[in-house]
PDB file of C-alpha atoms in Angstrom:
ATOM      1  CA  MET A   1       0.000   0.000   0.000  1.00 42.00           C
ATOM      2  CA  TRP A   2       1.316   3.456  -0.982  1.00 45.00           C
ATOM      3  CA  LEU A   3       1.331   6.198   1.665  1.00 44.00           C
ATOM      4  CA  ARG A   4       0.942   9.875   0.825  1.00 48.00           C
ATOM      5  CA  PHE A   5       2.464  12.524   3.047  1.00 44.00           C
ATOM      6  CA  PRO A   6       0.587  15.807   2.797  1.00 50.00           C
ATOM      7  CA  GLY A   7       2.811  18.713   1.933  1.00 53.00           C
ATOM      8  CA  LEU A   8       5.743  16.646   0.603  1.00 46.00           C
ATOM      9  CA  ARG A   9       5.155  17.607  -3.033  1.00 52.00           C
ATOM     10  CA  SER A  10       4.777  21.275  -2.181  1.00 53.00           C
ATOM     11  CA  LEU A  11       8.039  21.087  -0.218  1.00 45.00           C
ATOM     12  CA  GLU A  12       9.821  19.543  -3.239  1.00 48.00           C
ATOM     13  CA  LEU A  13       8.428  22.243  -5.478  1.00 51.00           C
ATOM     14  CA  ARG A  14       9.553  24.980  -3.134  1.00 51.00           C
ATOM     15  CA  LEU A  15      13.044  23.506  -2.912  1.00 50.00           C
ATOM     16  CA  GLY A  16      13.070  22.970  -6.662  1.00 54.00           C
ATOM     17  CA  LEU A  17      12.229  26.588  -7.319  1.00 48.00           C
ATOM     18  CA  ARG A  18      15.231  27.622  -5.291  1.00 52.00           C
ATOM     19  CA  VAL A  19      17.687  25.087  -6.704  1.00 48.00           C
ATOM     20  CA  ALA A  20      16.624  24.759 -10.330  1.00 58.00           C
ATOM     21  CA  PRO A  21      17.623  28.248 -11.605  1.00 60.00           C
ATOM     22  CA  GLN A  22      21.149  27.880 -10.261  1.00 65.00           C
ATOM     23  CA  ARG A  23      21.417  24.351 -11.614  1.00 67.00           C
ATOM     24  CA  ARG A  24      20.150  25.481 -15.001  1.00 61.00           C
ATOM     25  CA  GLN A  25      22.729  28.263 -15.097  1.00 62.00           C
ATOM     26  CA  GLN A  26      25.511  25.788 -14.300  1.00 60.00           C
ATOM     27  CA  GLN A  27      24.301  23.415 -16.999  1.00 61.00           C
ATOM     28  CA  GLN A  28      24.011  26.222 -19.550  1.00 57.00           C
ATOM     29  CA  LEU A  29      27.507  27.462 -18.706  1.00 55.00           C
ATOM     30  CA  PHE A  30      28.910  23.949 -19.036  1.00 53.00           C
ATOM     31  CA  LEU A  31      27.219  23.440 -22.418  1.00 51.00           C
ATOM     32  CA  LEU A  32      28.393  26.848 -23.619  1.00 47.00           C
ATOM     33  CA  LYS A  33      32.000  26.086 -22.653  1.00 48.00           C
ATOM     34  CA  ARG A  34      31.829  22.684 -24.304  1.00 53.00           C
ATOM     35  CA  LYS A  35      30.362  24.159 -27.475  1.00 50.00           C
ATOM     36  CA  PHE A  36      33.025  26.868 -27.561  1.00 47.00           C
ATOM     37  CA  SER A  37      35.808  24.340 -26.971  1.00 53.00           C
ATOM     38  CA  LYS A  38      34.422  22.064 -29.683  1.00 57.00           C
ATOM     39  CA  GLY A  39      34.302  24.980 -32.091  1.00 65.00           C
ATOM     40  CA  MET A  40      37.945  25.804 -31.382  1.00 76.00           C
ATOM     41  CA  GLU A  41      38.979  22.187 -31.915  1.00 77.00           C
ATOM     42  CA  GLU A  42      37.172  21.983 -35.262  1.00 86.00           C
ATOM     43  CA  GLU A  43      38.654  25.278 -36.446  1.00 88.00           C
ATOM     44  CA  ALA A  44      42.121  24.047 -35.465  1.00 84.00           C
ATOM     45  CA  LYS A  45      41.605  20.831 -37.444  1.00 87.00           C
ATOM     46  CA  LYS A  46      40.376  22.773 -40.445  1.00 93.00           C
ATOM     47  CA  LYS A  47      43.334  25.167 -40.560  1.00 92.00           C
ATOM     48  CA  ALA A  48      45.869  22.361 -40.112  1.00 93.00           C
ATOM     49  CA  GLY A  49      44.225  20.324 -42.859  1.00 95.00           C
ATOM     50  CA  TYR A  50      44.078  23.275 -45.245  1.00 96.00           C
ATOM     51  CA  MET A  51      47.735  24.195 -44.728  1.00 96.00           C
ATOM     52  CA  ALA A  52      48.892  20.608 -45.242  1.00 97.00           C
ATOM     53  CA  VAL A  53      47.015  20.376 -48.529  1.00 97.00           C
ATOM     54  CA  ASP A  54      48.225  23.773 -49.750  1.00 97.00           C
ATOM     55  CA  ASN A  55      51.852  22.931 -48.958  1.00 97.00           C
ATOM     56  CA  HIS A  56      52.035  19.371 -50.254  1.00 98.00           C
ATOM     57  CA  VAL A  57      49.374  18.670 -52.879  1.00 98.00           C
ATOM     58  CA  GLN A  58      50.398  19.402 -56.467  1.00 97.00           C
ATOM     59  CA  ASN A  59      49.251  18.589 -59.959  1.00 98.00           C
ATOM     60  CA  ASN A  60      49.647  15.047 -61.320  1.00 98.00           C
ATOM     61  CA  GLN A  61      49.981  13.397 -57.933  1.00 98.00           C
ATOM     62  CA  ALA A  62      48.724  10.157 -56.435  1.00 98.00           C
ATOM     63  CA  LEU A  63      47.500  10.864 -52.911  1.00 98.00           C
ATOM     64  CA  GLY A  64      46.814   8.656 -49.921  1.00 98.00           C
ATOM     65  CA  ILE A  65      43.710   9.835 -48.078  1.00 98.00           C
ATOM     66  CA  GLY A  66      43.574   9.054 -44.372  1.00 96.00           C
ATOM     67  CA  SER A  67      40.635   8.539 -42.046  1.00 91.00           C
ATOM     68  CA  GLY A  68      39.080  10.458 -39.177  1.00 85.00           C
ATOM     69  CA  SER A  69      37.517  13.827 -38.438  1.00 87.00           C
ATOM     70  CA  THR A  70      40.570  15.933 -39.357  1.00 88.00           C
ATOM     71  CA  ILE A  71      40.795  14.434 -42.843  1.00 94.00           C
ATOM     72  CA  VAL A  72      37.327  15.691 -43.716  1.00 95.00           C
ATOM     73  CA  TYR A  73      38.748  19.219 -43.878  1.00 95.00           C
ATOM     74  CA  ALA A  74      41.771  18.111 -45.889  1.00 96.00           C
ATOM     75  CA  VAL A  75      39.537  16.459 -48.489  1.00 97.00           C
ATOM     76  CA  ASP A  76      37.343  19.567 -48.611  1.00 97.00           C
ATOM     77  CA  ARG A  77      40.434  21.602 -49.464  1.00 97.00           C
ATOM     78  CA  ILE A  78      41.685  19.098 -52.032  1.00 98.00           C
ATOM     79  CA  ALA A  79      38.311  19.173 -53.806  1.00 98.00           C
ATOM     80  CA  LYS A  80      38.286  22.990 -53.826  1.00 97.00           C
ATOM     81  CA  ARG A  81      41.778  23.150 -55.312  1.00 97.00           C
ATOM     82  CA  VAL A  82      40.943  20.507 -57.923  1.00 97.00           C
ATOM     83  CA  GLN A  83      37.974  22.610 -58.980  1.00 96.00           C
ATOM     84  CA  ASP A  84      39.753  25.974 -58.903  1.00 97.00           C
ATOM     85  CA  GLU A  85      43.132  24.909 -60.303  1.00 97.00           C
ATOM     86  CA  ASN A  86      42.047  21.976 -62.485  1.00 97.00           C
ATOM     87  CA  LEU A  87      44.490  19.670 -60.703  1.00 97.00           C
ATOM     88  CA  LYS A  88      44.900  16.135 -62.035  1.00 97.00           C
ATOM     89  CA  ILE A  89      45.174  13.867 -59.025  1.00 97.00           C
ATOM     90  CA  VAL A  90      44.057  10.397 -57.957  1.00 98.00           C
ATOM     91  CA  CYS A  91      43.165   9.408 -54.395  1.00 98.00           C
ATOM     92  CA  VAL A  92      43.771   6.096 -52.615  1.00 98.00           C
ATOM     93  CA  PRO A  93      41.612   5.644 -49.485  1.00 98.00           C
ATOM     94  CA  THR A  94      42.613   4.086 -46.163  1.00 97.00           C
ATOM     95  CA  SER A  95      39.094   3.079 -45.130  1.00 95.00           C
ATOM     96  CA  PHE A  96      35.457   2.898 -46.148  1.00 95.00           C
ATOM     97  CA  GLN A  97      35.007   6.403 -44.672  1.00 94.00           C
ATOM     98  CA  ALA A  98      37.871   7.776 -46.771  1.00 96.00           C
ATOM     99  CA  ARG A  99      36.477   6.107 -49.888  1.00 97.00           C
ATOM    100  CA  GLN A 100      33.100   7.731 -49.309  1.00 97.00           C
ATOM    101  CA  LEU A 101      34.725  11.136 -48.791  1.00 97.00           C
ATOM    102  CA  ILE A 102      36.584  10.804 -52.082  1.00 98.00           C
ATOM    103  CA  LEU A 103      33.431   9.841 -53.966  1.00 98.00           C
ATOM    104  CA  GLN A 104      31.278  12.502 -52.304  1.00 97.00           C
ATOM    105  CA  HIS A 105      33.744  15.191 -53.380  1.00 97.00           C
ATOM    106  CA  GLN A 106      33.864  13.749 -56.917  1.00 97.00           C
ATOM    107  CA  LEU A 107      37.585  13.121 -56.744  1.00 98.00           C
ATOM    108  CA  THR A 108      39.240  10.351 -58.772  1.00 98.00           C
ATOM    109  CA  LEU A 109      39.234   7.129 -56.766  1.00 98.00           C
ATOM    110  CA  SER A 110      42.120   4.710 -57.170  1.00 98.00           C
ATOM    111  CA  ASP A 111      43.830   1.884 -55.257  1.00 98.00           C
ATOM    112  CA  LEU A 112      47.275   0.447 -54.595  1.00 98.00           C
ATOM    113  CA  ASP A 113      46.933  -2.033 -57.453  1.00 98.00           C
ATOM    114  CA  ARG A 114      46.934   0.837 -59.931  1.00 98.00           C
ATOM    115  CA  HIS A 115      49.058   3.244 -57.880  1.00 98.00           C
ATOM    116  CA  PRO A 116      51.378   1.262 -55.580  1.00 98.00           C
ATOM    117  CA  GLU A 117      53.651   4.289 -55.189  1.00 98.00           C
ATOM    118  CA  LEU A 118      52.053   7.424 -53.780  1.00 98.00           C
ATOM    119  CA  ASP A 119      53.477  10.928 -53.801  1.00 98.00           C
ATOM    120  CA  VAL A 120      51.913  12.051 -50.524  1.00 98.00           C
ATOM    121  CA  ALA A 121      49.723  10.486 -47.841  1.00 98.00           C
ATOM    122  CA  ILE A 122      47.805  12.811 -45.516  1.00 98.00           C
ATOM    123  CA  ASP A 123      46.302  11.442 -42.313  1.00 97.00           C
ATOM    124  CA  GLY A 124      45.414  12.370 -38.749  1.00 96.00           C
ATOM    125  CA  ALA A 125      46.666  11.015 -35.423  1.00 96.00           C
ATOM    126  CA  ASP A 126      45.357  10.275 -31.961  1.00 96.00           C
ATOM    127  CA  GLU A 127      48.620  11.405 -30.372  1.00 97.00           C
ATOM    128  CA  VAL A 128      52.023  12.709 -31.507  1.00 97.00           C
ATOM    129  CA  ASP A 129      55.136  12.654 -29.330  1.00 96.00           C
ATOM    130  CA  CYS A 130      58.210  14.905 -29.464  1.00 94.00           C
ATOM    131  CA  ASP A 131      59.922  12.534 -31.947  1.00 95.00           C
ATOM    132  CA  LEU A 132      56.871  12.475 -34.264  1.00 97.00           C
ATOM    133  CA  ASN A 133      55.985   8.934 -33.273  1.00 97.00           C
ATOM    134  CA  LEU A 134      52.239   8.434 -33.503  1.00 97.00           C
ATOM    135  CA  ILE A 135      49.416   6.484 -31.957  1.00 97.00           C
ATOM    136  CA  LYS A 136      46.711   5.899 -34.551  1.00 97.00           C
ATOM    137  CA  GLY A 137      43.751   3.585 -34.861  1.00 96.00           C
ATOM    138  CA  GLY A 138      41.184   5.195 -32.599  1.00 94.00           C
ATOM    139  CA  GLY A 139      38.806   4.894 -35.548  1.00 93.00           C
ATOM    140  CA  GLY A 140      39.800   1.299 -36.244  1.00 94.00           C
ATOM    141  CA  CYS A 141      41.555   1.842 -39.600  1.00 96.00           C
ATOM    142  CA  LEU A 142      45.169   1.400 -38.470  1.00 97.00           C
ATOM    143  CA  THR A 143      46.227  -1.413 -40.816  1.00 98.00           C
ATOM    144  CA  GLN A 144      45.114   0.203 -44.063  1.00 97.00           C
ATOM    145  CA  GLU A 145      46.354   3.587 -42.820  1.00 98.00           C
ATOM    146  CA  LYS A 146      49.826   2.160 -42.199  1.00 98.00           C
ATOM    147  CA  ILE A 147      49.918   0.374 -45.558  1.00 98.00           C
ATOM    148  CA  VAL A 148      49.022   3.553 -47.430  1.00 98.00           C
ATOM    149  CA  ALA A 149      51.440   5.664 -45.400  1.00 98.00           C
ATOM    150  CA  GLY A 150      54.193   3.146 -46.096  1.00 98.00           C
ATOM    151  CA  CYS A 151      53.574   3.411 -49.842  1.00 98.00           C
ATOM    152  CA  ALA A 152      53.949   7.199 -49.849  1.00 98.00           C
ATOM    153  CA  LYS A 153      57.129   9.152 -50.535  1.00 98.00           C
ATOM    154  CA  ARG A 154      55.972  11.672 -47.943  1.00 98.00           C
ATOM    155  CA  PHE A 155      53.683  11.009 -44.971  1.00 98.00           C
ATOM    156  CA  ILE A 156      52.091  14.197 -43.670  1.00 98.00           C
ATOM    157  CA  VAL A 157      50.002  14.311 -40.494  1.00 97.00           C
ATOM    158  CA  VAL A 158      47.407  16.891 -39.466  1.00 96.00           C
ATOM    159  CA  ALA A 159      46.102  17.292 -35.932  1.00 93.00           C
ATOM    160  CA  ASP A 160      44.817  19.839 -33.452  1.00 91.00           C
ATOM    161  CA  TYR A 161      46.636  21.105 -30.361  1.00 92.00           C
ATOM    162  CA  ARG A 162      45.150  18.396 -28.099  1.00 92.00           C
ATOM    163  CA  LYS A 163      47.169  15.661 -29.854  1.00 94.00           C
ATOM    164  CA  ASP A 164      50.615  17.154 -29.184  1.00 95.00           C
ATOM    165  CA  SER A 165      52.431  15.328 -26.355  1.00 95.00           C
ATOM    166  CA  LYS A 166      55.961  15.013 -25.053  1.00 94.00           C
ATOM    167  CA  SER A 167      55.569  11.245 -24.824  1.00 94.00           C
ATOM    168  CA  LEU A 168      52.974   8.765 -26.041  1.00 95.00           C
ATOM    169  CA  GLY A 169      50.285   8.114 -23.457  1.00 93.00           C
ATOM    170  CA  GLU A 170      50.552  11.549 -21.889  1.00 94.00           C
ATOM    171  CA  LYS A 171      47.198  12.675 -23.322  1.00 93.00           C
ATOM    172  CA  TRP A 172      45.823   9.647 -25.183  1.00 94.00           C
ATOM    173  CA  LYS A 173      44.522   7.364 -22.433  1.00 94.00           C
ATOM    174  CA  LYS A 174      42.706   4.758 -24.530  1.00 95.00           C
ATOM    175  CA  GLY A 175      45.801   2.699 -25.243  1.00 96.00           C
ATOM    176  CA  VAL A 176      47.560   1.468 -28.376  1.00 97.00           C
ATOM    177  CA  PRO A 177      45.165  -0.130 -30.885  1.00 98.00           C
ATOM    178  CA  ILE A 178      46.250  -3.553 -32.093  1.00 98.00           C
ATOM    179  CA  GLU A 179      44.404  -5.314 -34.922  1.00 98.00           C
ATOM    180  CA  VAL A 180      44.193  -9.068 -34.407  1.00 98.00           C
ATOM    181  CA  ILE A 181      42.762 -12.117 -36.150  1.00 98.00           C
ATOM    182  CA  PRO A 182      39.462 -12.890 -34.342  1.00 98.00           C
ATOM    183  CA  MET A 183      40.358 -16.460 -33.363  1.00 98.00           C
ATOM    184  CA  ALA A 184      43.594 -15.230 -31.740  1.00 98.00           C
ATOM    185  CA  TYR A 185      42.374 -12.340 -29.621  1.00 98.00           C
ATOM    186  CA  VAL A 186      42.476 -14.246 -26.320  1.00 98.00           C
ATOM    187  CA  PRO A 187      45.993 -15.723 -26.799  1.00 98.00           C
ATOM    188  CA  VAL A 188      47.261 -12.353 -28.058  1.00 98.00           C
ATOM    189  CA  THR A 189      45.735 -10.566 -25.064  1.00 98.00           C
ATOM    190  CA  LYS A 190      47.521 -12.917 -22.679  1.00 98.00           C
ATOM    191  CA  ALA A 191      50.806 -12.782 -24.589  1.00 98.00           C
ATOM    192  CA  ILE A 192      50.918  -8.980 -24.597  1.00 97.00           C
ATOM    193  CA  ALA A 193      50.279  -8.799 -20.850  1.00 95.00           C
ATOM    194  CA  ALA A 194      52.909 -11.461 -20.151  1.00 96.00           C
ATOM    195  CA  LYS A 195      55.617  -9.964 -22.360  1.00 95.00           C
ATOM    196  CA  PHE A 196      55.032  -6.224 -22.051  1.00 95.00           C
ATOM    197  CA  GLY A 197      52.806  -5.696 -19.018  1.00 93.00           C
ATOM    198  CA  GLY A 198      49.809  -3.419 -19.000  1.00 93.00           C
ATOM    199  CA  GLU A 199      46.379  -4.611 -20.045  1.00 95.00           C
ATOM    200  CA  ALA A 200      44.892  -5.298 -23.486  1.00 96.00           C
ATOM    201  CA  GLU A 201      41.125  -5.129 -23.812  1.00 97.00           C
ATOM    202  CA  LEU A 202      38.889  -6.165 -26.682  1.00 98.00           C
ATOM    203  CA  ARG A 203      37.265  -3.055 -28.147  1.00 97.00           C
ATOM    204  CA  MET A 204      33.501  -3.361 -27.964  1.00 96.00           C
ATOM    205  CA  ALA A 205      31.114  -1.697 -30.392  1.00 93.00           C
ATOM    206  CA  ILE A 206      28.720   1.034 -29.281  1.00 91.00           C
ATOM    207  CA  SER A 207      25.871   0.769 -31.791  1.00 86.00           C
ATOM    208  CA  LYS A 208      25.952  -3.013 -32.169  1.00 88.00           C
ATOM    209  CA  ALA A 209      26.260  -6.002 -29.891  1.00 92.00           C
ATOM    210  CA  GLY A 210      29.713  -7.519 -29.698  1.00 95.00           C
ATOM    211  CA  PRO A 211      33.189  -6.298 -30.635  1.00 97.00           C
ATOM    212  CA  VAL A 212      34.274  -3.700 -33.173  1.00 96.00           C
ATOM    213  CA  VAL A 213      35.042  -5.323 -36.519  1.00 96.00           C
ATOM    214  CA  THR A 214      37.550  -3.603 -38.811  1.00 96.00           C
ATOM    215  CA  ASP A 215      37.218  -3.102 -42.570  1.00 95.00           C
ATOM    216  CA  ASN A 216      39.433  -6.198 -42.832  1.00 96.00           C
ATOM    217  CA  GLY A 217      37.073  -8.330 -40.728  1.00 97.00           C
ATOM    218  CA  ASN A 218      39.352  -8.385 -37.680  1.00 98.00           C
ATOM    219  CA  PHE A 219      39.097  -7.396 -33.997  1.00 98.00           C
ATOM    220  CA  ILE A 220      40.910  -4.595 -32.175  1.00 98.00           C
ATOM    221  CA  LEU A 221      42.633  -4.770 -28.815  1.00 98.00           C
ATOM    222  CA  ASP A 222      43.375  -1.535 -26.963  1.00 98.00           C
ATOM    223  CA  TRP A 223      46.582  -1.998 -24.985  1.00 97.00           C
ATOM    224  CA  LYS A 224      46.943   0.310 -21.983  1.00 95.00           C
ATOM    225  CA  PHE A 225      50.649   0.319 -21.377  1.00 91.00           C
ATOM    226  CA  ASN A 226      53.076   1.159 -18.614  1.00 85.00           C
ATOM    227  CA  ASN A 227      56.302   3.092 -19.143  1.00 84.00           C
ATOM    228  CA  VAL A 228      57.933   2.376 -22.512  1.00 90.00           C
ATOM    229  CA  SER A 229      61.531   3.337 -23.288  1.00 88.00           C
ATOM    230  CA  ASP A 230      61.928   1.960 -26.823  1.00 94.00           C
ATOM    231  CA  TRP A 231      58.830   2.252 -28.994  1.00 95.00           C
ATOM    232  CA  ARG A 232      60.476   0.795 -32.082  1.00 96.00           C
ATOM    233  CA  LYS A 233      61.562  -2.366 -30.264  1.00 96.00           C
ATOM    234  CA  LEU A 234      58.168  -2.683 -28.600  1.00 96.00           C
ATOM    235  CA  ASN A 235      56.330  -2.303 -31.892  1.00 97.00           C
ATOM    236  CA  VAL A 236      58.375  -5.095 -33.481  1.00 97.00           C
ATOM    237  CA  GLY A 237      57.869  -7.287 -30.421  1.00 97.00           C
ATOM    238  CA  ILE A 238      54.079  -6.970 -30.512  1.00 97.00           C
ATOM    239  CA  LYS A 239      53.945  -7.645 -34.248  1.00 98.00           C
ATOM    240  CA  MET A 240      55.898 -10.873 -33.759  1.00 98.00           C
ATOM    241  CA  ILE A 241      53.070 -12.361 -31.667  1.00 98.00           C
ATOM    242  CA  PRO A 242      51.118 -14.842 -33.835  1.00 98.00           C
ATOM    243  CA  GLY A 243      47.664 -13.470 -34.584  1.00 98.00           C
ATOM    244  CA  VAL A 244      48.660  -9.796 -34.548  1.00 98.00           C
ATOM    245  CA  VAL A 245      47.912  -8.117 -37.878  1.00 98.00           C
ATOM    246  CA  GLU A 246      49.208  -4.613 -37.164  1.00 98.00           C
ATOM    247  CA  THR A 247      49.675  -2.044 -34.402  1.00 98.00           C
ATOM    248  CA  GLY A 248      48.620   1.576 -34.156  1.00 98.00           C
ATOM    249  CA  LEU A 249      52.214   2.623 -33.474  1.00 98.00           C
ATOM    250  CA  PHE A 250      53.576   4.650 -36.389  1.00 98.00           C
ATOM    251  CA  ILE A 251      57.252   4.859 -35.475  1.00 97.00           C
ATOM    252  CA  GLY A 252      59.532   7.078 -37.563  1.00 96.00           C
ATOM    253  CA  MET A 253      57.022   7.325 -40.404  1.00 97.00           C
ATOM    254  CA  ALA A 254      55.727  10.901 -40.276  1.00 97.00           C
ATOM    255  CA  GLU A 255      57.832  13.467 -42.115  1.00 97.00           C
ATOM    256  CA  ARG A 256      55.911  16.497 -40.886  1.00 97.00           C
ATOM    257  CA  VAL A 257      53.019  17.135 -38.482  1.00 97.00           C
ATOM    258  CA  TYR A 258      50.783  20.206 -38.684  1.00 97.00           C
ATOM    259  CA  PHE A 259      49.114  21.327 -35.456  1.00 95.00           C
ATOM    260  CA  GLY A 260      46.144  23.674 -35.450  1.00 93.00           C
ATOM    261  CA  LEU A 261      46.498  25.824 -32.312  1.00 91.00           C
ATOM    262  CA  GLU A 262      43.951  27.358 -29.944  1.00 87.00           C
ATOM    263  CA  ASP A 263      44.741  30.904 -31.080  1.00 85.00           C
ATOM    264  CA  GLY A 264      43.855  30.087 -34.685  1.00 83.00           C
ATOM    265  CA  SER A 265      47.416  29.737 -35.945  1.00 89.00           C
ATOM    266  CA  VAL A 266      49.096  26.611 -37.319  1.00 92.00           C
ATOM    267  CA  CYS A 267      52.566  25.304 -36.476  1.00 94.00           C
ATOM    268  CA  PHE A 268      54.434  22.304 -37.816  1.00 95.00           C
ATOM    269  CA  ARG A 269      57.302  20.057 -36.796  1.00 95.00           C
ATOM    270  CA  ASP A 270      59.583  18.085 -39.091  1.00 95.00           C
ATOM    271  CA  ARG A 271      61.145  14.771 -38.193  1.00 88.00           C
ATOM    272  CA  ASP A 272      64.557  15.912 -39.445  1.00 72.00           C
ATOM    273  CA  SER A 273      64.498  18.860 -37.047  1.00 53.00           C
ATOM    274  CA  GLN A 274      64.238  16.644 -33.975  1.00 48.00           C
TER     275      GLN A 274
END
């Protein structure tokens, strides 16, 4: 049996009238700050992407097109320059998303069968350290991204100010993505923990039941690591584990990284200047 207490609702209403306006103001301020911060991040991505395209894309080139939110702006700029300057270029995608971007912007779609050697590959990053080593694969496209980057004479990265770190793991807390053959994900998980410490977790999907499945039909482990002194040696060690397809560690591959900054400017760092 339910009991009613006279006056309880009116008391809640009275308290609500006092608390709600302040709470609403706090919520509105939080949303305003988040919207402003998001706007700054997107503007930073846009400017970095535009500068990378303007500095590295030329006529009669074969381009590798990366994946992720930053690359959307780079492809926008490529399409505008193709239209304005009548550039003759072909684009090789690193993912289904990149392929759709190329087609939506009516750029010439190609592949590594027809263009195994690329002039430039442009891609984003989840984190960049002081030596221009990268963590990539937050979007699950690490294997194709690394293949395309490896086929390019020049690998150019675009990012916003949040991705710039002194050491990998300083800002990116989701771990190193590792693509694995589905039947091997449990043995690989155990092997990584035993050999290198830390913890590798199977990445689960958000809008579907079960794990994330890559464009290649594989699973992804996210390895949350401890202190690492030699990224190159570690990367080779992980790849030697049977069942590992590729890692999201891009070691010594990026030639230049463009960072869109909070103040609206863009800076870049070259690997040779390290």
